Amino acid sequence: MHADVVGILKCSRYSLGILASARGAIVGRLVIQELNREPVDCTKIGINGYIIDGDLELLQNLTLTSDARYILVIEKDAVFQRLSEDRFFQTIPSILITAKGYPDLASRVMLHKLHRSFPLLPILALVDWNPCGLGIICTYKFGSVGMGLEAPHYVCDVKWLGVSSEDLPRITPEYFVELSARDRQLAKGLISSAMLQNHPRYREELERMIQAGKRVEIEALYAHGYKSLSGYVAQKIVQMRYF
């Protein structure tokens, strides 16, 4: 409903007095300073992370400091907590952020704030190998059509770290799941969309999903033990295996 009103009136949610829900979280090599509050060191706040506030004006006025070298966008809260518990951000100096699924507006605003504060840091996405995972990347990268004037405001140049087709050889057969009818419909819609016409690698990944008729969740990378996820993700980052 809100997206429809914003799209019709061609205005921002904030101008209508609409606040975003507080759902996302952030952890890692980041210090957050809110006005008139003590700074928050995101390396010391536990595996659940700093909860991203739904007040967009507050988010845009945060003062951020960091010595990170990467920003890692994680689709799932369970994977976010796993990497946080492993203190992945100490192995790879990084900031981890999750919207706990499809990106809400507050999480997108926070990611864009990170990008503006640290414009040289690569932004890497860890999502399921399925059409929805790519849809999440596309929302961060291109915006959401239903957001009216806000659509292009919070986009970031997000790169696909994984799970991608190059990861499939290390995944055992029991972790491959049949694509649903909804998966196939979303894949076909993304392939034909204007936003992917200049991104052949993304189209290739979708075509491989359709051809295989399978999808794989991030958790499949746990097959060699929980620590194997952190090690494999770190290896991919260091070797710059993202696109």
PDB file of C-alpha atoms in Angstrom:
ATOM      1  CA  MET A   1       0.000   0.000   0.000  1.00  0.00           C
ATOM      2  CA  HIS A   2       2.752   2.477   0.980  1.00  0.00           C
ATOM      3  CA  ALA A   3       4.732   1.611  -2.155  1.00  0.00           C
ATOM      4  CA  ASP A   4       1.627   2.280  -4.293  1.00  0.00           C
ATOM      5  CA  VAL A   5       1.054   5.724  -2.737  1.00  0.00           C
ATOM      6  CA  VAL A   6       4.731   6.663  -3.044  1.00  0.00           C
ATOM      7  CA  GLY A   7       4.760   5.565  -6.687  1.00  0.00           C
ATOM      8  CA  ILE A   8       1.547   7.423  -7.573  1.00  0.00           C
ATOM      9  CA  LEU A   9       2.505  10.670  -5.823  1.00  0.00           C
ATOM     10  CA  LYS A  10       6.146  10.441  -6.967  1.00  0.00           C
ATOM     11  CA  CYS A  11       7.437  11.488  -3.574  1.00  0.00           C
ATOM     12  CA  SER A  12       9.473   9.987  -0.753  1.00  0.00           C
ATOM     13  CA  ARG A  13       8.076   7.975   2.157  1.00  0.00           C
ATOM     14  CA  TYR A  14       9.712  10.372   4.575  1.00  0.00           C
ATOM     15  CA  SER A  15       7.780  13.336   3.104  1.00  0.00           C
ATOM     16  CA  LEU A  16       4.570  11.395   3.822  1.00  0.00           C
ATOM     17  CA  GLY A  17       5.620  10.716   7.418  1.00  0.00           C
ATOM     18  CA  ILE A  18       6.095   6.983   6.770  1.00  0.00           C
ATOM     19  CA  LEU A  19       8.822   5.356   8.889  1.00  0.00           C
ATOM     20  CA  ALA A  20      10.625   2.213   7.780  1.00  0.00           C
ATOM     21  CA  SER A  21      10.416  -0.903   9.944  1.00  0.00           C
ATOM     22  CA  ALA A  22      13.484  -1.754  12.024  1.00  0.00           C
ATOM     23  CA  ARG A  23      14.490  -5.227  10.831  1.00  0.00           C
ATOM     24  CA  GLY A  24      18.094  -5.239   9.664  1.00  0.00           C
ATOM     25  CA  ALA A  25      21.297  -5.527  11.678  1.00  0.00           C
ATOM     26  CA  ILE A  26      24.970  -4.663  11.345  1.00  0.00           C
ATOM     27  CA  VAL A  27      28.164  -5.919  12.987  1.00  0.00           C
ATOM     28  CA  GLY A  28      31.915  -5.704  12.456  1.00  0.00           C
ATOM     29  CA  ARG A  29      34.624  -3.098  12.036  1.00  0.00           C
ATOM     30  CA  LEU A  30      32.409  -0.068  12.495  1.00  0.00           C
ATOM     31  CA  VAL A  31      31.839   2.568  15.177  1.00  0.00           C
ATOM     32  CA  ILE A  32      28.412   4.233  15.056  1.00  0.00           C
ATOM     33  CA  GLN A  33      27.849   7.622  16.651  1.00  0.00           C
ATOM     34  CA  GLU A  34      24.265   8.786  17.133  1.00  0.00           C
ATOM     35  CA  LEU A  35      23.613  12.395  18.136  1.00  0.00           C
ATOM     36  CA  ASN A  36      23.927  12.895  21.924  1.00  0.00           C
ATOM     37  CA  ARG A  37      24.669   9.214  22.564  1.00  0.00           C
ATOM     38  CA  GLU A  38      27.710   7.132  23.370  1.00  0.00           C
ATOM     39  CA  PRO A  39      29.444   5.629  20.326  1.00  0.00           C
ATOM     40  CA  VAL A  40      28.669   1.977  19.555  1.00  0.00           C
ATOM     41  CA  ASP A  41      31.604  -0.297  18.678  1.00  0.00           C
ATOM     42  CA  CYS A  42      30.069  -2.950  16.428  1.00  0.00           C
ATOM     43  CA  THR A  43      32.860  -5.443  17.183  1.00  0.00           C
ATOM     44  CA  LYS A  44      31.633  -5.641  20.786  1.00  0.00           C
ATOM     45  CA  ILE A  45      27.839  -5.897  20.586  1.00  0.00           C
ATOM     46  CA  GLY A  46      27.207  -9.643  20.270  1.00  0.00           C
ATOM     47  CA  ILE A  47      26.232 -11.842  17.359  1.00  0.00           C
ATOM     48  CA  ASN A  48      22.809 -10.219  16.847  1.00  0.00           C
ATOM     49  CA  GLY A  49      24.489  -6.948  15.909  1.00  0.00           C
ATOM     50  CA  TYR A  50      23.370  -3.326  16.030  1.00  0.00           C
ATOM     51  CA  ILE A  51      19.697  -3.087  15.070  1.00  0.00           C
ATOM     52  CA  ILE A  52      19.171  -0.690  12.171  1.00  0.00           C
ATOM     53  CA  ASP A  53      16.702   2.004  13.233  1.00  0.00           C
ATOM     54  CA  GLY A  54      13.599   2.681  11.158  1.00  0.00           C
ATOM     55  CA  ASP A  55      14.086   6.457  11.434  1.00  0.00           C
ATOM     56  CA  LEU A  56      15.641   7.279   8.058  1.00  0.00           C
ATOM     57  CA  GLU A  57      16.672  10.788   9.093  1.00  0.00           C
ATOM     58  CA  LEU A  58      18.535   9.352  12.084  1.00  0.00           C
ATOM     59  CA  LEU A  59      20.340   6.877   9.807  1.00  0.00           C
ATOM     60  CA  GLN A  60      21.373   9.583   7.377  1.00  0.00           C
ATOM     61  CA  ASN A  61      22.795  11.700  10.212  1.00  0.00           C
ATOM     62  CA  LEU A  62      24.900   8.971  11.812  1.00  0.00           C
ATOM     63  CA  THR A  63      28.634   9.539  12.101  1.00  0.00           C
ATOM     64  CA  LEU A  64      30.513   6.399  11.055  1.00  0.00           C
ATOM     65  CA  THR A  65      34.168   5.424  11.409  1.00  0.00           C
ATOM     66  CA  SER A  66      35.751   2.184  10.202  1.00  0.00           C
ATOM     67  CA  ASP A  67      39.006   0.491   9.275  1.00  0.00           C
ATOM     68  CA  ALA A  68      37.192  -2.184   7.241  1.00  0.00           C
ATOM     69  CA  ARG A  69      38.249  -3.159   3.738  1.00  0.00           C
ATOM     70  CA  TYR A  70      34.973  -4.756   2.644  1.00  0.00           C
ATOM     71  CA  ILE A  71      31.222  -4.518   3.223  1.00  0.00           C
ATOM     72  CA  LEU A  72      29.444  -7.886   3.186  1.00  0.00           C
ATOM     73  CA  VAL A  73      25.671  -7.952   2.576  1.00  0.00           C
ATOM     74  CA  ILE A  74      24.186 -11.215   3.861  1.00  0.00           C
ATOM     75  CA  GLU A  75      20.736 -12.444   2.876  1.00  0.00           C
ATOM     76  CA  LYS A  76      19.968 -14.521   5.979  1.00  0.00           C
ATOM     77  CA  ASP A  77      20.074 -13.665   9.659  1.00  0.00           C
ATOM     78  CA  ALA A  78      21.255 -17.185  10.619  1.00  0.00           C
ATOM     79  CA  VAL A  79      24.266 -16.866   8.305  1.00  0.00           C
ATOM     80  CA  PHE A  80      24.909 -13.326   9.567  1.00  0.00           C
ATOM     81  CA  GLN A  81      24.963 -14.635  13.153  1.00  0.00           C
ATOM     82  CA  ARG A  82      27.198 -17.566  12.170  1.00  0.00           C
ATOM     83  CA  LEU A  83      29.804 -15.268  10.608  1.00  0.00           C
ATOM     84  CA  SER A  84      29.457 -12.840  13.515  1.00  0.00           C
ATOM     85  CA  GLU A  85      30.034 -15.637  16.047  1.00  0.00           C
ATOM     86  CA  ASP A  86      33.114 -16.715  14.067  1.00  0.00           C
ATOM     87  CA  ARG A  87      34.260 -13.062  14.217  1.00  0.00           C
ATOM     88  CA  PHE A  88      34.699 -13.187  10.476  1.00  0.00           C
ATOM     89  CA  PHE A  89      35.233  -9.411  10.491  1.00  0.00           C
ATOM     90  CA  GLN A  90      38.542  -9.935  12.303  1.00  0.00           C
ATOM     91  CA  THR A  91      39.780 -12.447   9.719  1.00  0.00           C
ATOM     92  CA  ILE A  92      38.680 -10.210   6.837  1.00  0.00           C
ATOM     93  CA  PRO A  93      38.423  -6.575   8.026  1.00  0.00           C
ATOM     94  CA  SER A  94      34.795  -6.029   7.155  1.00  0.00           C
ATOM     95  CA  ILE A  95      31.358  -4.713   8.016  1.00  0.00           C
ATOM     96  CA  LEU A  96      28.532  -7.278   7.898  1.00  0.00           C
ATOM     97  CA  ILE A  97      24.960  -6.154   7.242  1.00  0.00           C
ATOM     98  CA  THR A  98      21.743  -8.118   6.830  1.00  0.00           C
ATOM     99  CA  ALA A  99      18.135  -7.194   6.091  1.00  0.00           C
ATOM    100  CA  LYS A 100      17.102 -10.711   7.202  1.00  0.00           C
ATOM    101  CA  GLY A 101      15.642 -11.514   3.802  1.00  0.00           C
ATOM    102  CA  TYR A 102      14.353  -9.166   1.134  1.00  0.00           C
ATOM    103  CA  PRO A 103      15.890  -5.709   1.752  1.00  0.00           C
ATOM    104  CA  ASP A 104      13.696  -3.296   3.675  1.00  0.00           C
ATOM    105  CA  LEU A 105      14.083   0.436   3.135  1.00  0.00           C
ATOM    106  CA  ALA A 106      15.963   1.117   6.396  1.00  0.00           C
ATOM    107  CA  SER A 107      18.597  -1.527   5.556  1.00  0.00           C
ATOM    108  CA  ARG A 108      19.016  -0.070   2.069  1.00  0.00           C
ATOM    109  CA  VAL A 109      19.426   3.424   3.514  1.00  0.00           C
ATOM    110  CA  MET A 110      22.032   2.116   5.978  1.00  0.00           C
ATOM    111  CA  LEU A 111      23.969   0.354   3.236  1.00  0.00           C
ATOM    112  CA  HIS A 112      23.889   3.514   1.131  1.00  0.00           C
ATOM    113  CA  LYS A 113      25.123   5.492   4.159  1.00  0.00           C
ATOM    114  CA  LEU A 114      28.032   3.043   4.486  1.00  0.00           C
ATOM    115  CA  HIS A 115      28.760   3.440   0.775  1.00  0.00           C
ATOM    116  CA  ARG A 116      28.785   7.237   0.995  1.00  0.00           C
ATOM    117  CA  SER A 117      30.949   7.153   4.129  1.00  0.00           C
ATOM    118  CA  PHE A 118      33.430   4.616   2.710  1.00  0.00           C
ATOM    119  CA  PRO A 119      33.129   4.875  -1.099  1.00  0.00           C
ATOM    120  CA  LEU A 120      36.233   2.791  -1.853  1.00  0.00           C
ATOM    121  CA  LEU A 121      35.049  -0.343  -0.033  1.00  0.00           C
ATOM    122  CA  PRO A 122      33.744  -3.163  -2.266  1.00  0.00           C
ATOM    123  CA  ILE A 123      30.186  -4.211  -1.381  1.00  0.00           C
ATOM    124  CA  LEU A 124      29.794  -7.986  -1.706  1.00  0.00           C
ATOM    125  CA  ALA A 125      26.570 -10.003  -1.440  1.00  0.00           C
ATOM    126  CA  LEU A 126      26.215 -13.502   0.009  1.00  0.00           C
ATOM    127  CA  VAL A 127      22.823 -14.892  -1.051  1.00  0.00           C
ATOM    128  CA  ASP A 128      21.156 -18.179  -1.944  1.00  0.00           C
ATOM    129  CA  TRP A 129      21.759 -19.508  -5.456  1.00  0.00           C
ATOM    130  CA  ASN A 130      18.207 -19.013  -6.620  1.00  0.00           C
ATOM    131  CA  PRO A 131      16.250 -16.308  -8.470  1.00  0.00           C
ATOM    132  CA  CYS A 132      15.207 -14.665  -5.202  1.00  0.00           C
ATOM    133  CA  GLY A 133      18.865 -14.319  -4.191  1.00  0.00           C
ATOM    134  CA  LEU A 134      19.615 -12.459  -7.406  1.00  0.00           C
ATOM    135  CA  GLY A 135      16.440 -10.423  -6.898  1.00  0.00           C
ATOM    136  CA  ILE A 136      17.845  -9.275  -3.553  1.00  0.00           C
ATOM    137  CA  ILE A 137      21.113  -8.210  -5.209  1.00  0.00           C
ATOM    138  CA  CYS A 138      19.164  -6.356  -7.903  1.00  0.00           C
ATOM    139  CA  THR A 139      17.132  -4.450  -5.308  1.00  0.00           C
ATOM    140  CA  TYR A 140      20.310  -3.166  -3.639  1.00  0.00           C
ATOM    141  CA  LYS A 141      21.961  -2.534  -7.009  1.00  0.00           C
ATOM    142  CA  PHE A 142      19.127  -1.040  -9.089  1.00  0.00           C
ATOM    143  CA  GLY A 143      16.371  -0.117  -6.645  1.00  0.00           C
ATOM    144  CA  SER A 144      12.737  -1.168  -6.316  1.00  0.00           C
ATOM    145  CA  VAL A 145      10.221  -0.123  -8.966  1.00  0.00           C
ATOM    146  CA  GLY A 146       7.484   0.351  -6.353  1.00  0.00           C
ATOM    147  CA  MET A 147       9.410   2.980  -4.426  1.00  0.00           C
ATOM    148  CA  GLY A 148       8.639   6.010  -6.599  1.00  0.00           C
ATOM    149  CA  LEU A 149      11.282   8.731  -6.317  1.00  0.00           C
ATOM    150  CA  GLU A 150      13.187   6.675  -3.765  1.00  0.00           C
ATOM    151  CA  ALA A 151      14.007   3.915  -6.290  1.00  0.00           C
ATOM    152  CA  PRO A 152      17.365   5.333  -7.493  1.00  0.00           C
ATOM    153  CA  HIS A 153      18.310   7.165  -4.291  1.00  0.00           C
ATOM    154  CA  TYR A 154      19.777   4.299  -2.293  1.00  0.00           C
ATOM    155  CA  VAL A 155      21.365   2.092  -4.960  1.00  0.00           C
ATOM    156  CA  CYS A 156      24.905   0.754  -4.466  1.00  0.00           C
ATOM    157  CA  ASP A 157      27.294  -1.121  -6.742  1.00  0.00           C
ATOM    158  CA  VAL A 158      26.823  -4.509  -5.069  1.00  0.00           C
ATOM    159  CA  LYS A 159      28.891  -7.442  -6.378  1.00  0.00           C
ATOM    160  CA  TRP A 160      27.777 -11.096  -6.307  1.00  0.00           C
ATOM    161  CA  LEU A 161      30.143 -13.041  -4.030  1.00  0.00           C
ATOM    162  CA  GLY A 162      28.112 -16.207  -3.703  1.00  0.00           C
ATOM    163  CA  VAL A 163      26.488 -18.623  -3.710  1.00  0.00           C
ATOM    164  CA  SER A 164      27.229 -18.759  -7.454  1.00  0.00           C
ATOM    165  CA  SER A 165      27.588 -21.545  -9.993  1.00  0.00           C
ATOM    166  CA  GLU A 166      31.347 -21.754  -9.365  1.00  0.00           C
ATOM    167  CA  ASP A 167      30.578 -22.918  -5.805  1.00  0.00           C
ATOM    168  CA  LEU A 168      28.393 -25.841  -6.891  1.00  0.00           C
ATOM    169  CA  PRO A 169      31.181 -28.470  -7.257  1.00  0.00           C
ATOM    170  CA  ARG A 170      31.862 -28.330  -3.501  1.00  0.00           C
ATOM    171  CA  ILE A 171      28.189 -28.857  -2.625  1.00  0.00           C
ATOM    172  CA  THR A 172      26.869 -32.405  -2.130  1.00  0.00           C
ATOM    173  CA  PRO A 173      23.718 -33.558  -4.020  1.00  0.00           C
ATOM    174  CA  GLU A 174      21.371 -33.550  -1.008  1.00  0.00           C
ATOM    175  CA  TYR A 175      21.610 -29.739  -0.814  1.00  0.00           C
ATOM    176  CA  PHE A 176      20.213 -29.222  -4.327  1.00  0.00           C
ATOM    177  CA  VAL A 177      16.478 -28.435  -4.227  1.00  0.00           C
ATOM    178  CA  GLU A 178      14.020 -28.344  -7.136  1.00  0.00           C
ATOM    179  CA  LEU A 179      13.100 -24.890  -8.426  1.00  0.00           C
ATOM    180  CA  SER A 180       9.502 -24.005  -7.617  1.00  0.00           C
ATOM    181  CA  ALA A 181       7.056 -22.574 -10.150  1.00  0.00           C
ATOM    182  CA  ARG A 182       7.528 -19.200  -8.461  1.00  0.00           C
ATOM    183  CA  ASP A 183      11.330 -19.540  -8.819  1.00  0.00           C
ATOM    184  CA  ARG A 184      10.985 -20.189 -12.546  1.00  0.00           C
ATOM    185  CA  GLN A 185       8.588 -17.309 -13.044  1.00  0.00           C
ATOM    186  CA  LEU A 186      10.910 -14.915 -11.192  1.00  0.00           C
ATOM    187  CA  ALA A 187      13.944 -16.158 -13.159  1.00  0.00           C
ATOM    188  CA  LYS A 188      12.231 -15.564 -16.500  1.00  0.00           C
ATOM    189  CA  GLY A 189      11.118 -12.116 -15.393  1.00  0.00           C
ATOM    190  CA  LEU A 190      14.649 -11.164 -14.342  1.00  0.00           C
ATOM    191  CA  ILE A 191      16.234 -12.493 -17.553  1.00  0.00           C
ATOM    192  CA  SER A 192      13.889 -10.381 -19.675  1.00  0.00           C
ATOM    193  CA  SER A 193      14.197  -7.273 -17.482  1.00  0.00           C
ATOM    194  CA  ALA A 194      15.933  -4.173 -18.803  1.00  0.00           C
ATOM    195  CA  MET A 195      18.176  -3.925 -15.736  1.00  0.00           C
ATOM    196  CA  LEU A 196      20.041  -7.164 -16.582  1.00  0.00           C
ATOM    197  CA  GLN A 197      20.603  -6.504 -20.281  1.00  0.00           C
ATOM    198  CA  ASN A 198      24.082  -5.154 -19.544  1.00  0.00           C
ATOM    199  CA  HIS A 199      24.915  -7.835 -16.960  1.00  0.00           C
ATOM    200  CA  PRO A 200      25.544 -11.065 -18.907  1.00  0.00           C
ATOM    201  CA  ARG A 201      27.048 -12.898 -15.899  1.00  0.00           C
ATOM    202  CA  TYR A 202      23.826 -12.461 -13.946  1.00  0.00           C
ATOM    203  CA  ARG A 203      21.791 -13.691 -16.904  1.00  0.00           C
ATOM    204  CA  GLU A 204      24.112 -16.692 -17.254  1.00  0.00           C
ATOM    205  CA  GLU A 205      23.593 -17.615 -13.595  1.00  0.00           C
ATOM    206  CA  LEU A 206      19.816 -17.477 -14.041  1.00  0.00           C
ATOM    207  CA  GLU A 207      20.001 -19.583 -17.203  1.00  0.00           C
ATOM    208  CA  ARG A 208      22.078 -22.187 -15.354  1.00  0.00           C
ATOM    209  CA  MET A 209      19.485 -22.325 -12.574  1.00  0.00           C
ATOM    210  CA  ILE A 210      16.698 -22.864 -15.098  1.00  0.00           C
ATOM    211  CA  GLN A 211      18.690 -25.455 -17.042  1.00  0.00           C
ATOM    212  CA  ALA A 212      19.582 -27.383 -13.878  1.00  0.00           C
ATOM    213  CA  GLY A 213      16.097 -26.942 -12.422  1.00  0.00           C
ATOM    214  CA  LYS A 214      17.773 -26.597  -9.018  1.00  0.00           C
ATOM    215  CA  ARG A 215      18.528 -24.056  -6.325  1.00  0.00           C
ATOM    216  CA  VAL A 216      21.028 -24.081  -3.446  1.00  0.00           C
ATOM    217  CA  GLU A 217      20.889 -22.255  -0.115  1.00  0.00           C
ATOM    218  CA  ILE A 218      23.884 -20.625   1.581  1.00  0.00           C
ATOM    219  CA  GLU A 219      23.692 -23.216   4.357  1.00  0.00           C
ATOM    220  CA  ALA A 220      24.940 -25.837   1.894  1.00  0.00           C
ATOM    221  CA  LEU A 221      28.397 -24.368   2.431  1.00  0.00           C
ATOM    222  CA  TYR A 222      28.221 -25.750   5.997  1.00  0.00           C
ATOM    223  CA  ALA A 223      28.612 -29.270   4.568  1.00  0.00           C
ATOM    224  CA  HIS A 224      32.283 -29.372   5.584  1.00  0.00           C
ATOM    225  CA  GLY A 225      31.598 -27.897   9.048  1.00  0.00           C
ATOM    226  CA  TYR A 226      30.456 -24.522  10.297  1.00  0.00           C
ATOM    227  CA  LYS A 227      33.958 -23.047  10.167  1.00  0.00           C
ATOM    228  CA  SER A 228      34.201 -23.978   6.496  1.00  0.00           C
ATOM    229  CA  LEU A 229      31.732 -21.203   5.640  1.00  0.00           C
ATOM    230  CA  SER A 230      33.957 -18.476   7.085  1.00  0.00           C
ATOM    231  CA  GLY A 231      37.061 -19.960   5.488  1.00  0.00           C
ATOM    232  CA  TYR A 232      35.507 -20.339   2.065  1.00  0.00           C
ATOM    233  CA  VAL A 233      33.959 -16.856   2.035  1.00  0.00           C
ATOM    234  CA  ALA A 234      37.288 -15.361   3.145  1.00  0.00           C
ATOM    235  CA  GLN A 235      39.095 -17.241   0.374  1.00  0.00           C
ATOM    236  CA  LYS A 236      36.665 -15.989  -2.282  1.00  0.00           C
ATOM    237  CA  ILE A 237      37.080 -12.386  -1.101  1.00  0.00           C
ATOM    238  CA  VAL A 238      40.879 -12.511  -1.047  1.00  0.00           C
ATOM    239  CA  GLN A 239      40.935 -14.098  -4.512  1.00  0.00           C
ATOM    240  CA  MET A 240      38.451 -11.454  -5.768  1.00  0.00           C
ATOM    241  CA  ARG A 241      36.019 -14.139  -6.968  1.00  0.00           C
ATOM    242  CA  TYR A 242      33.003 -11.870  -7.230  1.00  0.00           C
ATOM    243  CA  PHE A 243      31.262 -10.111 -10.102  1.00  0.00           C
TER     244      PHE A 243
END
